[in-house]
Each structure stands twice: as C-alpha cells, then as structure tokens.
Backbone as numpy.savetxt, mean C-alpha at the origin, in Angstrom:
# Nx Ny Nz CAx CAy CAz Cx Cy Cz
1.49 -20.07 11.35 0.65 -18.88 11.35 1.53 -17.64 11.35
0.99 -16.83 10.56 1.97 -15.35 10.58 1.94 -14.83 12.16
3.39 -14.52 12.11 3.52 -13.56 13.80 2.88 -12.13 13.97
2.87 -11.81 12.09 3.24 -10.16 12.70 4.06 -9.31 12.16
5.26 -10.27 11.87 6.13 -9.42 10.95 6.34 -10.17 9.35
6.22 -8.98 8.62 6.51 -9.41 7.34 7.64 -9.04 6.68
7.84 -9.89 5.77 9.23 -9.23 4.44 8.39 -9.37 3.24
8.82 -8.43 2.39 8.23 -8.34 0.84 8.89 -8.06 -0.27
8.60 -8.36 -1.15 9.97 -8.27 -2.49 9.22 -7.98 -3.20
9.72 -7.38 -4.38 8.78 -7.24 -5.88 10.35 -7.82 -6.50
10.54 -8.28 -7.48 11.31 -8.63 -8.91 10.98 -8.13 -10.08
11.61 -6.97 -10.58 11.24 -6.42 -11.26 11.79 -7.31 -12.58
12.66 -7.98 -12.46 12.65 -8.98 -13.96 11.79 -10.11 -13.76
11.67 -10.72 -12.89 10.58 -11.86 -13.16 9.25 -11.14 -13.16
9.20 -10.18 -12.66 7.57 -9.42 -12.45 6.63 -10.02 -11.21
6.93 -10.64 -10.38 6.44 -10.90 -8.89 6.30 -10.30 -7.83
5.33 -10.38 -7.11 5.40 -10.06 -5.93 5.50 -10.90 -4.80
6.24 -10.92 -3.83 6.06 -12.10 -2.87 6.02 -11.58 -1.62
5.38 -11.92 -0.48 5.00 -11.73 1.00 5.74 -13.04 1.83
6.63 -12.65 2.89 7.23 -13.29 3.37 6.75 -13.51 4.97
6.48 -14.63 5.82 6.47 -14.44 7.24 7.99 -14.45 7.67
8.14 -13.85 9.07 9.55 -13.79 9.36 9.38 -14.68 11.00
9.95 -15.68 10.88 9.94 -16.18 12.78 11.02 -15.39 13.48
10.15 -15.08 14.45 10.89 -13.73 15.27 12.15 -14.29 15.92
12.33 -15.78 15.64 13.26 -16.49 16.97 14.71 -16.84 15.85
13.89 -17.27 14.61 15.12 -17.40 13.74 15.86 -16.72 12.78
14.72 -15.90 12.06 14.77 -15.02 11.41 14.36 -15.42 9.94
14.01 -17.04 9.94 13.75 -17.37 8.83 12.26 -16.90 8.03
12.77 -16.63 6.82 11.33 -16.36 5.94 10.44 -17.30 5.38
9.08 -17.69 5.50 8.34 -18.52 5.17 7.72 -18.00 4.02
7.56 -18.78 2.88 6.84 -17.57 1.56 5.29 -17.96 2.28
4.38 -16.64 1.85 3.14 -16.96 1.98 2.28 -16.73 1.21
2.88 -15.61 -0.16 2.61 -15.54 -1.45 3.35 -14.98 -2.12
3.19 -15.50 -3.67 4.19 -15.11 -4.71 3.26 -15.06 -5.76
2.77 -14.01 -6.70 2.10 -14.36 -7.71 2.55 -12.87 -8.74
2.37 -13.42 -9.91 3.28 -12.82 -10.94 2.03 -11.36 -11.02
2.88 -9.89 -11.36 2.36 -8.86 -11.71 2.78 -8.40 -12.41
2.99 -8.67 -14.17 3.35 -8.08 -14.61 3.07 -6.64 -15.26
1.46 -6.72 -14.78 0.71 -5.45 -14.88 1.22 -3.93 -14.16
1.80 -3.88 -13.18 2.53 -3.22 -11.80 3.65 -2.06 -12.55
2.97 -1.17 -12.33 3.82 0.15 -12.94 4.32 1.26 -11.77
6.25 0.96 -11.38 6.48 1.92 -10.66 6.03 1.66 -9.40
5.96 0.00 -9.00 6.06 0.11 -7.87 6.62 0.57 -6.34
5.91 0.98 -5.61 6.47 1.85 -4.22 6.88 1.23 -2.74
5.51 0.62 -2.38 5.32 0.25 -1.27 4.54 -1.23 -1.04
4.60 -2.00 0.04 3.55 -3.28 0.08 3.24 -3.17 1.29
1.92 -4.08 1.74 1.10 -4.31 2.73 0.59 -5.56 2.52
1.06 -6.48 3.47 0.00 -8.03 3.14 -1.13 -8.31 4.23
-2.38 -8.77 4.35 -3.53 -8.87 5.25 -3.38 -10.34 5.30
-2.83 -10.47 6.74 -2.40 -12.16 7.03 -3.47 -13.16 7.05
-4.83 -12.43 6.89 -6.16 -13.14 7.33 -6.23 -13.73 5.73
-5.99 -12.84 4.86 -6.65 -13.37 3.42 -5.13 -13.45 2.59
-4.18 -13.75 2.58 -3.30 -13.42 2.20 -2.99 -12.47 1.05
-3.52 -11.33 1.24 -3.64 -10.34 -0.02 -2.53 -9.80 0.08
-2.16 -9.24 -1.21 -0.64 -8.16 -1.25 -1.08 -6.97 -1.88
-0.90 -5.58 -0.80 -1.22 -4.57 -1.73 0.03 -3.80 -2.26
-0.16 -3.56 -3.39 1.01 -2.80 -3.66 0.43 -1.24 -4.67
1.19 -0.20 -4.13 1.44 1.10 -4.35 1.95 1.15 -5.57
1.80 1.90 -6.80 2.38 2.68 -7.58 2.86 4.11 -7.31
3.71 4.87 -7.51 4.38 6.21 -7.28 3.14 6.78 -8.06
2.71 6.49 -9.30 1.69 7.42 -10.34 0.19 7.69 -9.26
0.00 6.81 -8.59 -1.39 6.89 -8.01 -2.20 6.12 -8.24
-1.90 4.34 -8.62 -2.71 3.65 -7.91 -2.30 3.16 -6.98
-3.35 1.58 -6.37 -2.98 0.79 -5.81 -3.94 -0.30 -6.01
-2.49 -1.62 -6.70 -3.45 -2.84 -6.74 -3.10 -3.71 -5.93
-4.18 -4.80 -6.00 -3.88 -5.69 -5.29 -3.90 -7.49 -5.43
-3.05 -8.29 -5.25 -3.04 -9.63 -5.45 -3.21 -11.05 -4.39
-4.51 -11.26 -4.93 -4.77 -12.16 -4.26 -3.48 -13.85 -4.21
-3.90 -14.22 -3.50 -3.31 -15.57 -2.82 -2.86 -16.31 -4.46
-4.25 -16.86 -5.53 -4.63 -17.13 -6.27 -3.98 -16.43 -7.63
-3.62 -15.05 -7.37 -2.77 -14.67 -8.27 -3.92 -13.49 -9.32
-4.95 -13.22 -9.03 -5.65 -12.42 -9.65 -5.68 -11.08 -9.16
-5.20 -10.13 -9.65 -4.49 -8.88 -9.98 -6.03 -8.01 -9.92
-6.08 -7.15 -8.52 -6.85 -5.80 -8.82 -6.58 -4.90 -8.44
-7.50 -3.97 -8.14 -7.53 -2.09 -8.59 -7.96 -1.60 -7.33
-7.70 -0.98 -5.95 -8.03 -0.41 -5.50 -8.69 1.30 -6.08
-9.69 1.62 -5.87 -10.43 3.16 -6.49 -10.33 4.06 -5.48
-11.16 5.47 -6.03 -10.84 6.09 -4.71 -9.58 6.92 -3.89
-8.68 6.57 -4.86 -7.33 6.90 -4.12 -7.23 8.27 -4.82
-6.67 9.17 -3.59 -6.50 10.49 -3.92 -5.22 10.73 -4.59
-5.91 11.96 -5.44 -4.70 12.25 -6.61 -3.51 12.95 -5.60
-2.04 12.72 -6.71 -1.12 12.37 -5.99 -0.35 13.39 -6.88
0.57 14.07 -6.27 1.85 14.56 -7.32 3.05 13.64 -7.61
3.33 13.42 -8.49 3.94 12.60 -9.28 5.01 13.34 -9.90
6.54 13.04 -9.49 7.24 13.34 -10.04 8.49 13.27 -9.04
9.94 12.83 -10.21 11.31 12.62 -9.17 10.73 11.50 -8.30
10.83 11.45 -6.99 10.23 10.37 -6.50 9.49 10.93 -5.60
8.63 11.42 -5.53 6.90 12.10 -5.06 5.85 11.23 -5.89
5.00 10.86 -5.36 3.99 10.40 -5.80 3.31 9.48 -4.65
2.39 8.10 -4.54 1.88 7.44 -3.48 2.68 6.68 -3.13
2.70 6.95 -1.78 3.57 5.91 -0.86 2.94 5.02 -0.49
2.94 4.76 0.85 2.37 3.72 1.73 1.16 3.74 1.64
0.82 2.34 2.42 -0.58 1.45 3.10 -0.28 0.72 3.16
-1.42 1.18 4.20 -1.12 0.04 5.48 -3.00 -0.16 6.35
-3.06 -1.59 6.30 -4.21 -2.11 7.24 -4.06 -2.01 8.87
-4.81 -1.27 9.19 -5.30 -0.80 10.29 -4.99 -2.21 11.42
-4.11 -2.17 12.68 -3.46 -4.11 12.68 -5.45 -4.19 13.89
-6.02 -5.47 13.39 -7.30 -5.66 13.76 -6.97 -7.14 14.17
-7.92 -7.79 14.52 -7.96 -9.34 14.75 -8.00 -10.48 13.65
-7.55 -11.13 12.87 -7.24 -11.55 11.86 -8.36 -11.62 11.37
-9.17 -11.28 10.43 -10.51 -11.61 9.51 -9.93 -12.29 7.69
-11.04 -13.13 7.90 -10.67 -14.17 6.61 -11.66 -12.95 5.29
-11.86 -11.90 5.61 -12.44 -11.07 4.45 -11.54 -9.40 4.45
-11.87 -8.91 3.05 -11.35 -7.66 3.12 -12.11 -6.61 3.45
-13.27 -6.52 3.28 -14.69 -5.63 3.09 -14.61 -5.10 4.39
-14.93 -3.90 4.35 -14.95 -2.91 5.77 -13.43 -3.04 6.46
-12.63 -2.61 6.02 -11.34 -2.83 6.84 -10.92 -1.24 7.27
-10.19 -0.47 8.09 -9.87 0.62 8.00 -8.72 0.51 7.40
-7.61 1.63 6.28 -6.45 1.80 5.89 -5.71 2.82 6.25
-4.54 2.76 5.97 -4.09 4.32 6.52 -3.11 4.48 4.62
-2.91 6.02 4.74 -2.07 5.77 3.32 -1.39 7.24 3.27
-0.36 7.54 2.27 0.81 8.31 2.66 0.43 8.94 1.03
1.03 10.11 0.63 1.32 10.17 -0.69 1.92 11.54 -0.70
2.34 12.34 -1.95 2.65 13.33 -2.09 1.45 14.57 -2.85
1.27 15.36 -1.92 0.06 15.98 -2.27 0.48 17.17 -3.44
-0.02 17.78 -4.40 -0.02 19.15 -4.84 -0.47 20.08 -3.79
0.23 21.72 -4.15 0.20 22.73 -3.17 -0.24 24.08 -3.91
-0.28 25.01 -3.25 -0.45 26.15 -4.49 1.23 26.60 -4.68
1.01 27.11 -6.69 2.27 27.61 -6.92 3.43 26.21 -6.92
2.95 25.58 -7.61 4.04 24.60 -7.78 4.37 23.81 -6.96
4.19 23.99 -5.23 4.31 23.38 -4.29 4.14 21.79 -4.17
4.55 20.51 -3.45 4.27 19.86 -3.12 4.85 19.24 -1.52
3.74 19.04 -0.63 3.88 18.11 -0.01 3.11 16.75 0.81
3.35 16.31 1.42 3.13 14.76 2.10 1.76 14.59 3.19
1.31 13.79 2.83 -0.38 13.97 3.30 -0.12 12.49 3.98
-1.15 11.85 5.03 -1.59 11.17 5.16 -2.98 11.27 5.60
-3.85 9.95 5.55 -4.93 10.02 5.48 -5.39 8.35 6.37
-6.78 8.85 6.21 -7.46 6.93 7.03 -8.56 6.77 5.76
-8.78 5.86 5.25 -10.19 5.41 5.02 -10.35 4.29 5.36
-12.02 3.75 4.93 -12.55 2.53 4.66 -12.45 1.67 3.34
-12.17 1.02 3.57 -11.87 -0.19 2.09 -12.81 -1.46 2.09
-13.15 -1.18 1.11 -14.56 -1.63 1.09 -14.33 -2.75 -0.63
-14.55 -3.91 -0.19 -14.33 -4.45 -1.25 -15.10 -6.18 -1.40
-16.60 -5.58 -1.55 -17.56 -6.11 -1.85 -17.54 -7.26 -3.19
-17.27 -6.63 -4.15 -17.05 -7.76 -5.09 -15.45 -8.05 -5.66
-15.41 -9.32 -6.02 -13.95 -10.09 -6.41 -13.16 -8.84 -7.35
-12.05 -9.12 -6.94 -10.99 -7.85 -7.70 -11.35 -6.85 -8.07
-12.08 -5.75 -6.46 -12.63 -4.57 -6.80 -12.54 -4.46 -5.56
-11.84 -3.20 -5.70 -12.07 -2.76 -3.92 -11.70 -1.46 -3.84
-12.53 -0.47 -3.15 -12.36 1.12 -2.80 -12.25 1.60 -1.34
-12.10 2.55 -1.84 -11.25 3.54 -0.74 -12.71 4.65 -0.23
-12.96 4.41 0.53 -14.31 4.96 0.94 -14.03 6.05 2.26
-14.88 7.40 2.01 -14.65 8.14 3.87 -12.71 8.47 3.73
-12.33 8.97 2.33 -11.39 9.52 3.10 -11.14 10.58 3.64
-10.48 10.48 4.68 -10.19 11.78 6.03 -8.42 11.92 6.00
-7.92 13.34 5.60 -6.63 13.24 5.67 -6.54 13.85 7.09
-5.73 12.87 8.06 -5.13 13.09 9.39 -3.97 14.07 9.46
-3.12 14.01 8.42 -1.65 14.83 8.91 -1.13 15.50 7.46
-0.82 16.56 7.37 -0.84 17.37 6.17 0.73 17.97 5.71
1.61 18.12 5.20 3.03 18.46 5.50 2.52 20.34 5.25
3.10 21.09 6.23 2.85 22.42 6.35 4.50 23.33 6.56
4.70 23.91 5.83 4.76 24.38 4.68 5.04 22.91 3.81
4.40 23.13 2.80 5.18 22.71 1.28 6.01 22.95 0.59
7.01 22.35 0.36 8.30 22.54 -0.80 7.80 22.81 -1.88
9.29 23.25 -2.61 9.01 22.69 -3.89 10.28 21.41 -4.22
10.26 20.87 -5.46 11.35 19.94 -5.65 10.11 18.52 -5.36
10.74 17.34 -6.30 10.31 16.25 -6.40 10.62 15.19 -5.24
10.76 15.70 -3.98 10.96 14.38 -3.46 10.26 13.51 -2.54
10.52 12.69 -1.80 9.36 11.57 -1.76 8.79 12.19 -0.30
9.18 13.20 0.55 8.96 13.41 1.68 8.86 12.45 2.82
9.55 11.16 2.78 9.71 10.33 4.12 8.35 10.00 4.79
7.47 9.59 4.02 5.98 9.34 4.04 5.46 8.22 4.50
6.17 7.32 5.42 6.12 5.95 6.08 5.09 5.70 6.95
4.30 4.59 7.04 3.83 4.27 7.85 3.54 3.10 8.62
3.71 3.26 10.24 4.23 1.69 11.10 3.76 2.34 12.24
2.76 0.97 12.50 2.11 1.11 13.66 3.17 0.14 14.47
3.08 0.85 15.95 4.35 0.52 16.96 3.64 -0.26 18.06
C-alpha cells in the first residue's frame, strides 16, 4: 500500500509517465503506474491520487491532463489562464491529502501558475478548487478561489518558485 510518499518521472524519449511508491525504511521505489503520453506538451509538474492510481500532469502552456492506471489520457477544464513564457506558465497540483477514496469526483485541489499583470507584468497565483470528474476522461476544475497572489509583479519570464507541499 502507498505510504505517502511518491517519486515521478516523465521520459521524454519514450513518452511515459510513471508514479513511484517510496518505502520510507528502504528507500526503494515500487512502480504503481507507467502509461505512455505521448500526447503531453511541455510537461511541468505531477500529482498521483493513491486511491485511484491517477497521474496528473501539468503543462507550462495551461493545461492539465490526466492518466489513468489503464493508460487512457485526459483533460482536466477549467484551469485558469496562465502566462506562458521563458519558464512561467502552470505549475503545480496537488490533491488536497484526504482519506484514501477509490473515486476522483468531488476532490478539493490546490494549483500554482504564473498569472498576467497590468503592463506586461507577471506573477504567481495560487488557488483551491473542486474537481469534479463525473464522467470517464473528463474532469473540471470547479469554485475556483485564488488563496495567495504574488504582489508586486515582475516583469521577465520566470517560473516564480510556485510549489506546492502539504507538511
């Protein structure tokens, strides 16, 4: 059973994604999914939900899809537009850590990205929603509320250190 902690890889020549468990005692990695994406543009960030073994993964442009256990490739919606550029664009997500549920539907998320500003400006937002993902390889981003806003805004393309880890 997953502990808790994960490792994650993308391969950008084979085109995979894989989710790793880590035993806290050995350090060894257990695979718990690997399924090919070759669809995946500019990947950023991952998040796996140990209940369903899903892998979400971030694009810098502003999506986020996601791969089931099974290997079928979808679309999170909903996701707020992002500035894109140098390495600015969507960062993180991350599932809200809950009691393991064998479904995705109604989950809370948290998520990071690089916002537009006035005058050229950009900076680093985070936010919470609901993810809501009622039917097979479809799932949205519902009720978003941005929590933390970067004040002032730069200018310049960079990723603003937009992480997120619940402690």
């Amino acid at each position: 059973a997953p502990s808790g902690r994960f490792a994650y890889s993308v391969n950008h020549s084979a085109g995979t994604v894989s989710g790793f468990t880590i035993d806290p005692m050995t350090g060894v990695l257990t695979p718990i999914a690997s399924s090919p994406v070759n669809s995946l543009g500019g990947p950023w960030a991952m998040a796996i939900d140990p209940g369903t073994g899903v892998v979400f993964v971030t694009e810098r442009r502003g999506r986020i899809k996601f791969v089931e256990p099974g290997g079928t490739v979808g679309t999170v919606t909903g996701v707020p537009e992002v500035a894109y550029g140098g390495q600015g664009g969507l960062g993180d997500f991350v599932l809200a850590p809950i009691a393991r549920s064998p479904v995705l539907d109604r989950r809370l998320v948290y998520l990071s990205w690089a916002e537009p500003g006035p005058g050229g400006t950009r900076g680093a937002a985070v936010a919470r929603a609901g993810l809501a993902c009622a039917e097979h390889a479809s799932c949205r981003l519902q009720n978003l509320q941005v929590i933390w806003r970067q004040e002032p805004k730069t200018t310049g393309q960079g990723h603003y250190s937009h992480r997120i880890v619940f402690a």
